[in-house]
Amino acid sequence: STAGVSIARAEDRLMAVPAPADVAEALALSPGTPLLKVDRTAYDLRDRVIELRHSWFDTTHQSYAASLR
C-alpha cells in the first residue's frame, strides 16, 4: 500500500435508512428520503481497526458494489 498499511479484511454493514437532516442537506435531498447507509470497518494484518467509514448513497443515482480480497 502507498500508506504502508495493508488491509487484511473489511466488514461492511448495509442498511436502508431515512436521511437525517444533516445528510439530506449535504446531498440536496429532503429529510427522510430513503438512502442506503454503508458502515465499514477495515482491519490490518494484526487485526487492528484501520478504517471506520460511514457512507450514504442516494440509490436513485448511485449503486454500491464491493470486491474484497
Short mmCIF file of N, CA and C in Angstrom, two decimals:
data_model
loop_
_atom_site.label_atom_id
_atom_site.label_comp_id
_atom_site.label_asym_id
_atom_site.label_seq_id
_atom_site.Cartn_x
_atom_site.Cartn_y
_atom_site.Cartn_z
N SER A 1 0.83 -1.19 0.00
CA SER A 1 0.00 0.00 0.00
C SER A 1 0.88 1.25 0.00
N THR A 2 0.37 2.32 -0.51
CA THR A 2 1.14 3.57 -0.56
C THR A 2 1.28 4.21 0.82
N ALA A 3 0.39 3.90 1.75
CA ALA A 3 0.46 4.46 3.10
C ALA A 3 1.22 3.55 4.06
N GLY A 4 1.68 2.40 3.58
CA GLY A 4 2.41 1.48 4.43
C GLY A 4 1.52 0.63 5.31
N VAL A 5 0.24 0.56 5.01
CA VAL A 5 -0.71 -0.22 5.79
C VAL A 5 -1.40 -1.19 4.84
N SER A 6 -1.47 -2.45 5.24
CA SER A 6 -2.15 -3.45 4.43
C SER A 6 -3.48 -3.81 5.09
N ILE A 7 -4.53 -3.82 4.29
CA ILE A 7 -5.85 -4.21 4.78
C ILE A 7 -5.97 -5.72 4.65
N ALA A 8 -6.21 -6.38 5.78
CA ALA A 8 -6.37 -7.84 5.79
C ALA A 8 -7.81 -8.23 5.52
N ARG A 9 -8.75 -7.44 6.06
CA ARG A 9 -10.16 -7.75 5.88
C ARG A 9 -10.98 -6.51 6.17
N ALA A 10 -12.21 -6.55 5.69
CA ALA A 10 -13.13 -5.44 5.94
C ALA A 10 -14.52 -6.02 6.13
N GLU A 11 -15.30 -5.34 6.95
CA GLU A 11 -16.68 -5.72 7.19
C GLU A 11 -17.56 -4.54 6.82
N ASP A 12 -18.54 -4.77 5.96
CA ASP A 12 -19.50 -3.75 5.58
C ASP A 12 -20.87 -4.12 6.13
N ARG A 13 -21.56 -3.13 6.62
CA ARG A 13 -22.94 -3.31 7.07
C ARG A 13 -23.79 -2.33 6.26
N LEU A 14 -24.77 -2.86 5.52
CA LEU A 14 -25.63 -2.05 4.67
C LEU A 14 -27.02 -1.98 5.27
N MET A 15 -27.59 -0.76 5.28
CA MET A 15 -28.91 -0.56 5.86
C MET A 15 -29.70 0.44 5.01
N ALA A 16 -30.97 0.18 4.81
CA ALA A 16 -31.87 1.17 4.22
C ALA A 16 -32.37 2.06 5.35
N VAL A 17 -32.14 3.37 5.22
CA VAL A 17 -32.48 4.30 6.31
C VAL A 17 -33.06 5.58 5.73
N PRO A 18 -33.86 6.30 6.52
CA PRO A 18 -34.30 7.63 6.10
C PRO A 18 -33.16 8.63 6.32
N ALA A 19 -33.00 9.55 5.41
CA ALA A 19 -31.91 10.53 5.50
C ALA A 19 -32.10 11.45 6.70
N PRO A 20 -31.09 11.50 7.59
CA PRO A 20 -31.13 12.50 8.66
C PRO A 20 -30.99 13.90 8.04
N ALA A 21 -31.41 14.90 8.76
CA ALA A 21 -31.43 16.27 8.23
C ALA A 21 -30.06 16.71 7.70
N ASP A 22 -28.99 16.45 8.45
CA ASP A 22 -27.66 16.93 8.02
C ASP A 22 -27.18 16.23 6.75
N VAL A 23 -27.45 14.95 6.63
CA VAL A 23 -27.06 14.20 5.44
C VAL A 23 -27.93 14.63 4.25
N ALA A 24 -29.21 14.79 4.49
CA ALA A 24 -30.12 15.25 3.42
C ALA A 24 -29.67 16.59 2.87
N GLU A 25 -29.29 17.50 3.75
CA GLU A 25 -28.83 18.82 3.31
C GLU A 25 -27.56 18.69 2.47
N ALA A 26 -26.62 17.87 2.91
CA ALA A 26 -25.35 17.69 2.17
C ALA A 26 -25.58 17.08 0.79
N LEU A 27 -26.62 16.24 0.67
CA LEU A 27 -26.91 15.58 -0.60
C LEU A 27 -28.01 16.29 -1.40
N ALA A 28 -28.46 17.44 -0.90
CA ALA A 28 -29.52 18.23 -1.55
C ALA A 28 -30.79 17.40 -1.72
N LEU A 29 -31.17 16.71 -0.64
CA LEU A 29 -32.38 15.89 -0.62
C LEU A 29 -33.28 16.36 0.52
N SER A 30 -34.50 15.89 0.51
CA SER A 30 -35.42 16.17 1.62
C SER A 30 -35.11 15.23 2.77
N PRO A 31 -35.18 15.74 4.01
CA PRO A 31 -35.01 14.83 5.15
C PRO A 31 -36.01 13.68 5.05
N GLY A 32 -35.56 12.49 5.40
CA GLY A 32 -36.41 11.32 5.35
C GLY A 32 -36.35 10.57 4.03
N THR A 33 -35.67 11.13 3.02
CA THR A 33 -35.52 10.43 1.74
C THR A 33 -34.83 9.10 1.99
N PRO A 34 -35.31 8.01 1.41
CA PRO A 34 -34.66 6.72 1.62
C PRO A 34 -33.23 6.71 1.06
N LEU A 35 -32.30 6.25 1.87
CA LEU A 35 -30.89 6.15 1.48
C LEU A 35 -30.36 4.77 1.84
N LEU A 36 -29.27 4.41 1.20
CA LEU A 36 -28.52 3.23 1.60
C LEU A 36 -27.34 3.73 2.42
N LYS A 37 -27.23 3.27 3.66
CA LYS A 37 -26.11 3.63 4.53
C LYS A 37 -25.17 2.44 4.61
N VAL A 38 -23.88 2.71 4.40
CA VAL A 38 -22.88 1.66 4.47
C VAL A 38 -21.87 2.04 5.55
N ASP A 39 -21.74 1.18 6.54
CA ASP A 39 -20.73 1.35 7.59
C ASP A 39 -19.64 0.32 7.34
N ARG A 40 -18.40 0.77 7.25
CA ARG A 40 -17.28 -0.15 7.01
C ARG A 40 -16.28 -0.07 8.15
N THR A 41 -15.81 -1.25 8.56
CA THR A 41 -14.69 -1.36 9.48
C THR A 41 -13.65 -2.23 8.79
N ALA A 42 -12.44 -1.69 8.64
CA ALA A 42 -11.35 -2.44 8.00
C ALA A 42 -10.26 -2.70 9.02
N TYR A 43 -9.59 -3.84 8.85
CA TYR A 43 -8.59 -4.30 9.81
C TYR A 43 -7.27 -4.57 9.09
N ASP A 44 -6.17 -4.34 9.80
CA ASP A 44 -4.86 -4.64 9.24
C ASP A 44 -4.47 -6.09 9.52
N LEU A 45 -3.25 -6.44 9.18
CA LEU A 45 -2.78 -7.82 9.34
C LEU A 45 -2.71 -8.27 10.79
N ARG A 46 -2.65 -7.31 11.72
CA ARG A 46 -2.64 -7.63 13.16
C ARG A 46 -4.04 -7.54 13.77
N ASP A 47 -5.05 -7.43 12.91
CA ASP A 47 -6.45 -7.34 13.32
C ASP A 47 -6.77 -6.05 14.08
N ARG A 48 -6.02 -4.98 13.78
CA ARG A 48 -6.30 -3.67 14.36
C ARG A 48 -7.20 -2.89 13.41
N VAL A 49 -8.14 -2.14 13.96
CA VAL A 49 -9.01 -1.31 13.14
C VAL A 49 -8.18 -0.20 12.51
N ILE A 50 -8.25 -0.09 11.18
CA ILE A 50 -7.50 0.96 10.49
C ILE A 50 -8.42 1.87 9.68
N GLU A 51 -9.69 1.52 9.59
CA GLU A 51 -10.63 2.37 8.87
C GLU A 51 -12.02 2.21 9.46
N LEU A 52 -12.65 3.33 9.74
CA LEU A 52 -14.07 3.38 10.09
C LEU A 52 -14.70 4.35 9.11
N ARG A 53 -15.69 3.90 8.37
CA ARG A 53 -16.29 4.76 7.36
C ARG A 53 -17.80 4.62 7.40
N HIS A 54 -18.48 5.76 7.25
CA HIS A 54 -19.93 5.81 7.16
C HIS A 54 -20.26 6.52 5.85
N SER A 55 -20.88 5.82 4.92
CA SER A 55 -21.22 6.38 3.61
C SER A 55 -22.73 6.32 3.42
N TRP A 56 -23.24 7.32 2.71
CA TRP A 56 -24.67 7.42 2.44
C TRP A 56 -24.86 7.49 0.94
N PHE A 57 -25.78 6.68 0.39
CA PHE A 57 -26.00 6.61 -1.04
C PHE A 57 -27.46 6.87 -1.38
N ASP A 58 -27.66 7.80 -2.31
CA ASP A 58 -28.99 8.00 -2.90
C ASP A 58 -29.06 7.02 -4.06
N THR A 59 -29.78 5.94 -3.88
CA THR A 59 -29.74 4.85 -4.87
C THR A 59 -30.52 5.17 -6.14
N THR A 60 -31.16 6.33 -6.21
CA THR A 60 -31.76 6.72 -7.48
C THR A 60 -30.69 7.17 -8.47
N HIS A 61 -29.50 7.51 -7.97
CA HIS A 61 -28.42 7.99 -8.83
C HIS A 61 -27.11 7.23 -8.65
N GLN A 62 -27.03 6.34 -7.68
CA GLN A 62 -25.79 5.64 -7.38
C GLN A 62 -26.09 4.18 -7.06
N SER A 63 -25.06 3.38 -7.17
CA SER A 63 -25.17 2.00 -6.72
C SER A 63 -23.94 1.70 -5.87
N TYR A 64 -24.00 0.60 -5.15
CA TYR A 64 -22.90 0.20 -4.29
C TYR A 64 -22.41 -1.15 -4.74
N ALA A 65 -21.12 -1.28 -4.96
CA ALA A 65 -20.51 -2.55 -5.32
C ALA A 65 -19.22 -2.68 -4.54
N ALA A 66 -18.91 -3.89 -4.10
CA ALA A 66 -17.69 -4.12 -3.32
C ALA A 66 -17.04 -5.42 -3.79
N SER A 67 -15.73 -5.36 -3.87
CA SER A 67 -14.94 -6.55 -4.15
C SER A 67 -13.81 -6.58 -3.13
N LEU A 68 -13.94 -7.43 -2.14
CA LEU A 68 -12.98 -7.50 -1.04
C LEU A 68 -12.16 -8.77 -1.17
N ARG A 69 -10.86 -8.65 -0.99
CA ARG A 69 -9.98 -9.82 -1.07
C ARG A 69 -9.15 -9.94 0.16
#
